[in-house]
Amino acid sequence: MKSLSALRSLIAGTFLAVAGLLSPLPAAAQSAYEAPLPADINTNPDLCASLPCQEVMPGADSFSERMGKPTYVEAYRTGNGDKQLVGYVFLSTDIVDIPAYSGKPVITLIGMDTQGIITGTKILRHSEPILLLGIPESVLTKFVNQYLGKYVGDKIEIGKGRDEEGYIGLDAITGATVTVIAQNQVVMRSGVAIARQVGILKVEPKPAIRFSALDEKLDWNQLVKEGSVQRLTVKPEQLGMARDSQPYVDMHFGYLNTPSVGKSVLGDGGYRNLMSRLGPDEHAIFIVSNGSDTFKGSGFVRGGIFDRVQVGQDMDAYTFRDLDYLPLWGLEAAGAPSYKESAIFVIRDPGFSAAYPWKLVFLANKLDRETGHRDFVSFDREYWVLDKYQEAGRPTVVKPDAPWVRVWKMRALEIGLFAALLVAVAVVYASRDALTRRSTRKNKWPVNAFKYTFWVISIGFVGFGLLAQPSITQVLTWFHSLLFKWEWELFLTDPFIFLFWIFIILTTFVWGRGLFCGWMCPFGSLSELIYKVSGAIGLKRFQFALPMKWHNRLKWVKYGVFFVLLAVSVFSMGLAEKLAEVEPFKTTFLVGMFNRAWPYTLFVAVLLGLSIFIERPFCKYLCPLGASLAMPSTFRWFGLKRKQECNSCKACAVGCGSLAIDEHGRIDHRECMHCLDCMILYTDEHACPPLAQERKRRTKAGLPLTPIGKDGYYIPIKPVPAAKA
Ligand code: SF4
Ligand code: SF4
């Protein structure tokens, strides 16, 4: 009971300290991080009534109502009694839905003059954690200000040095590559969409589809299998609702003008009838749907608009009114499923070409569980008439890479080097038997040369260079993703962290957490290097370890920290991210100790200062990431070797800086940092007491010191039978 209450007070103390550190957070309330926005931001016809349009269109004194598809407003300046059109203002989320690092879009208000020159950009709301606690938000503002004065038709890319290819390069933000790549797409694609709509940029009309002579009847399964019928499913959890086995909507859809598809779905008569009702530039799609909700939208009334589905092609969006709707009387294709809701929609815009890919878009409101705020989200599925149904096959289409693909391409060399480093660490550790055999207690260099080299690389290249320090926030994000919505993109956006986690997961289950923590964690390496260097320069006499009794109590604190963070994250990821500042990683590597408010700097300074005297104090007692990896280490496949004599001999335990060897000689692999000191001792026939004893016995008896056991280094300790001797 006593130790339980001690543990409770320790946990409480830790969190009070963290809360104290967090209290002087600089003006987070005024930032755009998760800033509350008007509930009708995407629908209010008077966009500028609640948004600062003048800030992005200086000189304008009045604005029109929302117009166009996608929507924008016109900006006017009044002079001599005249209202003169000076430009356009638009909201990024009305036009594109490009998630940034957080998986949510950065909502941006953009101004553009009548010549297509960007006049202003203002970030209204973002959810980028790095900009909340790491990089100051002003850096993002500085980044988006680079667009001012740029022509919307220019090829603008992140990163300098592409000028010779006709690109204009923008300065990126170190540590927020994904955010800026996504933001570049947001600004440029929004600008192009509006510039095309208002005639600043010419739209090259796409050639219309020409069908091949192929005319065959297919059953439903064949249609689905070949891709002529596509499926778009939205689950309740994707909209912030409780998980349910029934999807929110589950739509099958297809393009009916294609003779084979139209005749298979509608039957010959139905197809002929439909085609007779379509004009030359008109296209019909069908949708059938199941699920707990409707794709037609409850807001739909006669004369209204179907506000939940639309068709998108490039930057254009085609919405449907009641005049574009035809009833679908049934599915003729054999094996077609039953459905709850159906429709045929007609696209009547000559800008649409079925020869090119398009997508069915489902629009919905998503409830943000933390803020209670409803965000406008869209889900889509691509559709492209198959090669065999187009006379000349599918035209060539160059699609822009997803932001995460761009990051992988941009940093291919560093990614390759990092991957090689991880493989090298694993190979060296896998060869530990050979290395420890070549080392002795007095000469540990065969092991230490590798270990120290990897520490230096992990601090310099991985930590300060790549900013790839794994963090407990990633574990919490995964946990959240598993609970609510798994998105690979979210994890692929940071290639180094992605690769690092593959390494961490694999090595933790094979050998335990020690390979990552003891050899590759940038902060752990920094902490231990400080300890070793301090010892080497004469401070050894001040260095100490906590008594085992205290160590055995305090080591549980890190598990408490981990579980508190996990519990908090279920209710509020934002708060959990703030509390995760108990990790000194952001201050040390991402932002730099001298770029943060003093409490953060002080916290890191204390931890690193303590590392002079105690080996890895943060790793042993506080690190929630270490705790999260320690638990699965219980189930590692391979442990470190032990002899029967280890049970009574304490020699290894004395030298274990991690205090991971108990009084019975057992290694606690949850605490072990795989320093291999005990493994060096294990094979050192001069330092390992049972081996030394055996060596002396054999020498005295004139017995050979080898052969050693069949694994090449184990000296059988048990006495050799007299007869054989
Ligand atoms: S315990 Fe934490 S800081 Fe220490 S090495 Fe492991 S992950 Fe890094
Ligand atoms: S000495 Fe301790 S930390 Fe190092 S490998 Fe052995 S048990 Fe692990």
PDB file of N, CA, C and O in Angstrom, residues 229-263:
ATOM      1  N   VAL A 229     -18.050  -0.895 -62.804  1.00  0.00           N
ATOM      2  CA  VAL A 229     -18.858  -0.443 -61.666  1.00  0.00           C
ATOM      3  C   VAL A 229     -17.903  -0.291 -60.494  1.00  0.00           C
ATOM      4  O   VAL A 229     -17.143  -1.210 -60.183  1.00  0.00           O
ATOM      5  N   GLN A 230     -17.896   0.879 -59.895  1.00  0.00           N
ATOM      6  CA  GLN A 230     -16.998   1.148 -58.774  1.00  0.00           C
ATOM      7  C   GLN A 230     -17.805   1.264 -57.485  1.00  0.00           C
ATOM      8  O   GLN A 230     -19.033   1.417 -57.518  1.00  0.00           O
ATOM      9  N   ARG A 231     -17.087   1.224 -56.377  1.00  0.00           N
ATOM     10  CA  ARG A 231     -17.774   1.248 -55.076  1.00  0.00           C
ATOM     11  C   ARG A 231     -17.152   2.324 -54.185  1.00  0.00           C
ATOM     12  O   ARG A 231     -15.927   2.442 -54.112  1.00  0.00           O
ATOM     13  N   LEU A 232     -17.982   3.089 -53.541  1.00  0.00           N
ATOM     14  CA  LEU A 232     -17.513   4.102 -52.587  1.00  0.00           C
ATOM     15  C   LEU A 232     -18.257   3.888 -51.277  1.00  0.00           C
ATOM     16  O   LEU A 232     -19.475   4.037 -51.214  1.00  0.00           O
ATOM     17  N   THR A 233     -17.516   3.509 -50.248  1.00  0.00           N
ATOM     18  CA  THR A 233     -18.125   3.219 -48.949  1.00  0.00           C
ATOM     19  C   THR A 233     -17.611   4.215 -47.921  1.00  0.00           C
ATOM     20  O   THR A 233     -16.417   4.487 -47.859  1.00  0.00           O
ATOM     21  N   VAL A 234     -18.517   4.751 -47.135  1.00  0.00           N
ATOM     22  CA  VAL A 234     -18.124   5.643 -46.036  1.00  0.00           C
ATOM     23  C   VAL A 234     -18.637   5.025 -44.745  1.00  0.00           C
ATOM     24  O   VAL A 234     -19.823   4.717 -44.622  1.00  0.00           O
ATOM     25  N   LYS A 235     -17.708   4.815 -43.803  1.00  0.00           N
ATOM     26  CA  LYS A 235     -18.097   4.184 -42.545  1.00  0.00           C
ATOM     27  C   LYS A 235     -18.423   5.258 -41.505  1.00  0.00           C
ATOM     28  O   LYS A 235     -17.867   6.367 -41.568  1.00  0.00           O
ATOM     29  N   PRO A 236     -19.263   4.906 -40.522  1.00  0.00           N
ATOM     30  CA  PRO A 236     -19.638   5.917 -39.526  1.00  0.00           C
ATOM     31  C   PRO A 236     -18.418   6.507 -38.821  1.00  0.00           C
ATOM     32  O   PRO A 236     -18.367   7.711 -38.568  1.00  0.00           O
ATOM     33  N   GLU A 237     -17.405   5.659 -38.518  1.00  0.00           N
ATOM     34  CA  GLU A 237     -16.251   6.175 -37.782  1.00  0.00           C
ATOM     35  C   GLU A 237     -15.450   7.189 -38.598  1.00  0.00           C
ATOM     36  O   GLU A 237     -14.725   8.009 -38.051  1.00  0.00           O
ATOM     37  N   GLN A 238     -15.601   7.137 -39.929  1.00  0.00           N
ATOM     38  CA  GLN A 238     -14.911   8.130 -40.755  1.00  0.00           C
ATOM     39  C   GLN A 238     -15.561   9.505 -40.620  1.00  0.00           C
ATOM     40  O   GLN A 238     -15.020  10.501 -41.061  1.00  0.00           O
ATOM     41  N   LEU A 239     -16.748   9.524 -40.034  1.00  0.00           N
ATOM     42  CA  LEU A 239     -17.445  10.796 -39.831  1.00  0.00           C
ATOM     43  C   LEU A 239     -17.495  11.154 -38.347  1.00  0.00           C
ATOM     44  O   LEU A 239     -18.303  11.978 -37.918  1.00  0.00           O
ATOM     45  N   GLY A 240     -16.623  10.515 -37.567  1.00  0.00           N
ATOM     46  CA  GLY A 240     -16.544  10.831 -36.144  1.00  0.00           C
ATOM     47  C   GLY A 240     -17.647  10.186 -35.326  1.00  0.00           C
ATOM     48  O   GLY A 240     -17.835  10.522 -34.159  1.00  0.00           O
ATOM     49  N   MET A 241     -18.411   9.260 -35.924  1.00  0.00           N
ATOM     50  CA  MET A 241     -19.479   8.586 -35.169  1.00  0.00           C
ATOM     51  C   MET A 241     -18.951   7.272 -34.596  1.00  0.00           C
ATOM     52  O   MET A 241     -17.856   6.841 -34.932  1.00  0.00           O
ATOM     53  N   ALA A 242     -19.784   6.654 -33.768  1.00  0.00           N
ATOM     54  CA  ALA A 242     -19.371   5.370 -33.174  1.00  0.00           C
ATOM     55  C   ALA A 242     -19.271   4.323 -34.279  1.00  0.00           C
ATOM     56  O   ALA A 242     -20.033   4.361 -35.255  1.00  0.00           O
ATOM     57  N   ARG A 243     -18.340   3.402 -34.103  1.00  0.00           N
ATOM     58  CA  ARG A 243     -18.183   2.304 -35.060  1.00  0.00           C
ATOM     59  C   ARG A 243     -19.480   1.524 -35.177  1.00  0.00           C
ATOM     60  O   ARG A 243     -20.189   1.324 -34.194  1.00  0.00           O
ATOM     61  N   ASP A 244     -19.774   1.061 -36.384  1.00  0.00           N
ATOM     62  CA  ASP A 244     -20.987   0.263 -36.579  1.00  0.00           C
ATOM     63  C   ASP A 244     -20.702  -0.712 -37.715  1.00  0.00           C
ATOM     64  O   ASP A 244     -19.925  -0.403 -38.621  1.00  0.00           O
ATOM     65  N   SER A 245     -21.327  -1.885 -37.636  1.00  0.00           N
ATOM     66  CA  SER A 245     -21.074  -2.846 -38.713  1.00  0.00           C
ATOM     67  C   SER A 245     -21.715  -2.366 -40.013  1.00  0.00           C
ATOM     68  O   SER A 245     -21.290  -2.724 -41.105  1.00  0.00           O
ATOM     69  N   GLN A 246     -22.743  -1.537 -39.893  1.00  0.00           N
ATOM     70  CA  GLN A 246     -23.407  -1.042 -41.097  1.00  0.00           C
ATOM     71  C   GLN A 246     -22.723   0.236 -41.592  1.00  0.00           C
ATOM     72  O   GLN A 246     -22.487   1.167 -40.804  1.00  0.00           O
ATOM     73  N   PRO A 247     -22.379   0.315 -42.873  1.00  0.00           N
ATOM     74  CA  PRO A 247     -21.749   1.552 -43.350  1.00  0.00           C
ATOM     75  C   PRO A 247     -22.717   2.732 -43.339  1.00  0.00           C
ATOM     76  O   PRO A 247     -23.938   2.543 -43.315  1.00  0.00           O
ATOM     77  N   TYR A 248     -22.148   3.919 -43.368  1.00  0.00           N
ATOM     78  CA  TYR A 248     -22.976   5.132 -43.431  1.00  0.00           C
ATOM     79  C   TYR A 248     -23.620   5.220 -44.810  1.00  0.00           C
ATOM     80  O   TYR A 248     -24.832   5.345 -44.933  1.00  0.00           O
ATOM     81  N   VAL A 249     -22.825   5.126 -45.835  1.00  0.00           N
ATOM     82  CA  VAL A 249     -23.343   4.905 -47.196  1.00  0.00           C
ATOM     83  C   VAL A 249     -22.416   3.912 -47.893  1.00  0.00           C
ATOM     84  O   VAL A 249     -21.212   3.897 -47.636  1.00  0.00           O
ATOM     85  N   ASP A 250     -22.999   3.104 -48.737  1.00  0.00           N
ATOM     86  CA  ASP A 250     -22.217   2.108 -49.483  1.00  0.00           C
ATOM     87  C   ASP A 250     -22.740   2.152 -50.919  1.00  0.00           C
ATOM     88  O   ASP A 250     -23.765   1.571 -51.231  1.00  0.00           O
ATOM     89  N   MET A 251     -22.029   2.914 -51.753  1.00  0.00           N
ATOM     90  CA  MET A 251     -22.548   3.200 -53.099  1.00  0.00           C
ATOM     91  C   MET A 251     -21.800   2.408 -54.173  1.00  0.00           C
ATOM     92  O   MET A 251     -20.581   2.290 -54.126  1.00  0.00           O
ATOM     93  N   HIS A 252     -22.561   1.887 -55.133  1.00  0.00           N
ATOM     94  CA  HIS A 252     -21.984   1.371 -56.373  1.00  0.00           C
ATOM     95  C   HIS A 252     -22.381   2.352 -57.467  1.00  0.00           C
ATOM     96  O   HIS A 252     -23.515   2.846 -57.480  1.00  0.00           O
ATOM     97  N   PHE A 253     -21.462   2.629 -58.362  1.00  0.00           N
ATOM     98  CA  PHE A 253     -21.800   3.588 -59.418  1.00  0.00           C
ATOM     99  C   PHE A 253     -21.054   3.246 -60.706  1.00  0.00           C
ATOM    100  O   PHE A 253     -20.063   2.494 -60.683  1.00  0.00           O
ATOM    101  N   GLY A 254     -21.537   3.811 -61.804  1.00  0.00           N
ATOM    102  CA  GLY A 254     -20.878   3.556 -63.085  1.00  0.00           C
ATOM    103  C   GLY A 254     -21.350   4.546 -64.142  1.00  0.00           C
ATOM    104  O   GLY A 254     -22.319   5.295 -63.942  1.00  0.00           O
ATOM    105  N   TYR A 255     -20.664   4.530 -65.266  1.00  0.00           N
ATOM    106  CA  TYR A 255     -20.930   5.475 -66.359  1.00  0.00           C
ATOM    107  C   TYR A 255     -21.773   4.754 -67.405  1.00  0.00           C
ATOM    108  O   TYR A 255     -21.337   3.761 -68.003  1.00  0.00           O
ATOM    109  N   LEU A 256     -22.981   5.274 -67.640  1.00  0.00           N
ATOM    110  CA  LEU A 256     -23.959   4.533 -68.432  1.00  0.00           C
ATOM    111  C   LEU A 256     -23.851   4.741 -69.934  1.00  0.00           C
ATOM    112  O   LEU A 256     -24.417   3.966 -70.709  1.00  0.00           O
ATOM    113  N   ASN A 257     -23.132   5.797 -70.367  1.00  0.00           N
ATOM    114  CA  ASN A 257     -23.046   6.013 -71.823  1.00  0.00           C
ATOM    115  C   ASN A 257     -22.265   4.899 -72.519  1.00  0.00           C
ATOM    116  O   ASN A 257     -22.483   4.622 -73.696  1.00  0.00           O
ATOM    117  N   THR A 258     -21.323   4.276 -71.804  1.00  0.00           N
ATOM    118  CA  THR A 258     -20.563   3.166 -72.399  1.00  0.00           C
ATOM    119  C   THR A 258     -21.549   2.067 -72.786  1.00  0.00           C
ATOM    120  O   THR A 258     -22.255   1.539 -71.910  1.00  0.00           O
ATOM    121  N   PRO A 259     -21.639   1.706 -74.092  1.00  0.00           N
ATOM    122  CA  PRO A 259     -22.704   0.771 -74.492  1.00  0.00           C
ATOM    123  C   PRO A 259     -22.724  -0.515 -73.674  1.00  0.00           C
ATOM    124  O   PRO A 259     -23.777  -0.909 -73.174  1.00  0.00           O
ATOM    125  N   SER A 260     -21.575  -1.148 -73.502  1.00  0.00           N
ATOM    126  CA  SER A 260     -21.580  -2.423 -72.774  1.00  0.00           C
ATOM    127  C   SER A 260     -22.080  -2.234 -71.349  1.00  0.00           C
ATOM    128  O   SER A 260     -22.839  -3.057 -70.822  1.00  0.00           O
ATOM    129  N   VAL A 261     -21.651  -1.160 -70.710  1.00  0.00           N
ATOM    130  CA  VAL A 261     -22.027  -0.935 -69.306  1.00  0.00           C
ATOM    131  C   VAL A 261     -23.506  -0.545 -69.223  1.00  0.00           C
ATOM    132  O   VAL A 261     -24.284  -1.105 -68.430  1.00  0.00           O
ATOM    133  N   GLY A 262     -23.901   0.405 -70.086  1.00  0.00           N
ATOM    134  CA  GLY A 262     -25.290   0.870 -70.048  1.00  0.00           C
ATOM    135  C   GLY A 262     -26.270  -0.261 -70.322  1.00  0.00           C
ATOM    136  O   GLY A 262     -27.270  -0.420 -69.616  1.00  0.00           O
ATOM    137  N   LYS A 263     -25.945  -1.086 -71.338  1.00  0.00           N
ATOM    138  CA  LYS A 263     -26.869  -2.174 -71.697  1.00  0.00           C
ATOM    139  C   LYS A 263     -26.872  -3.251 -70.610  1.00  0.00           C
ATOM    140  O   LYS A 263     -27.902  -3.855 -70.325  1.00  0.00           O
TER     141      LYS A 263
END
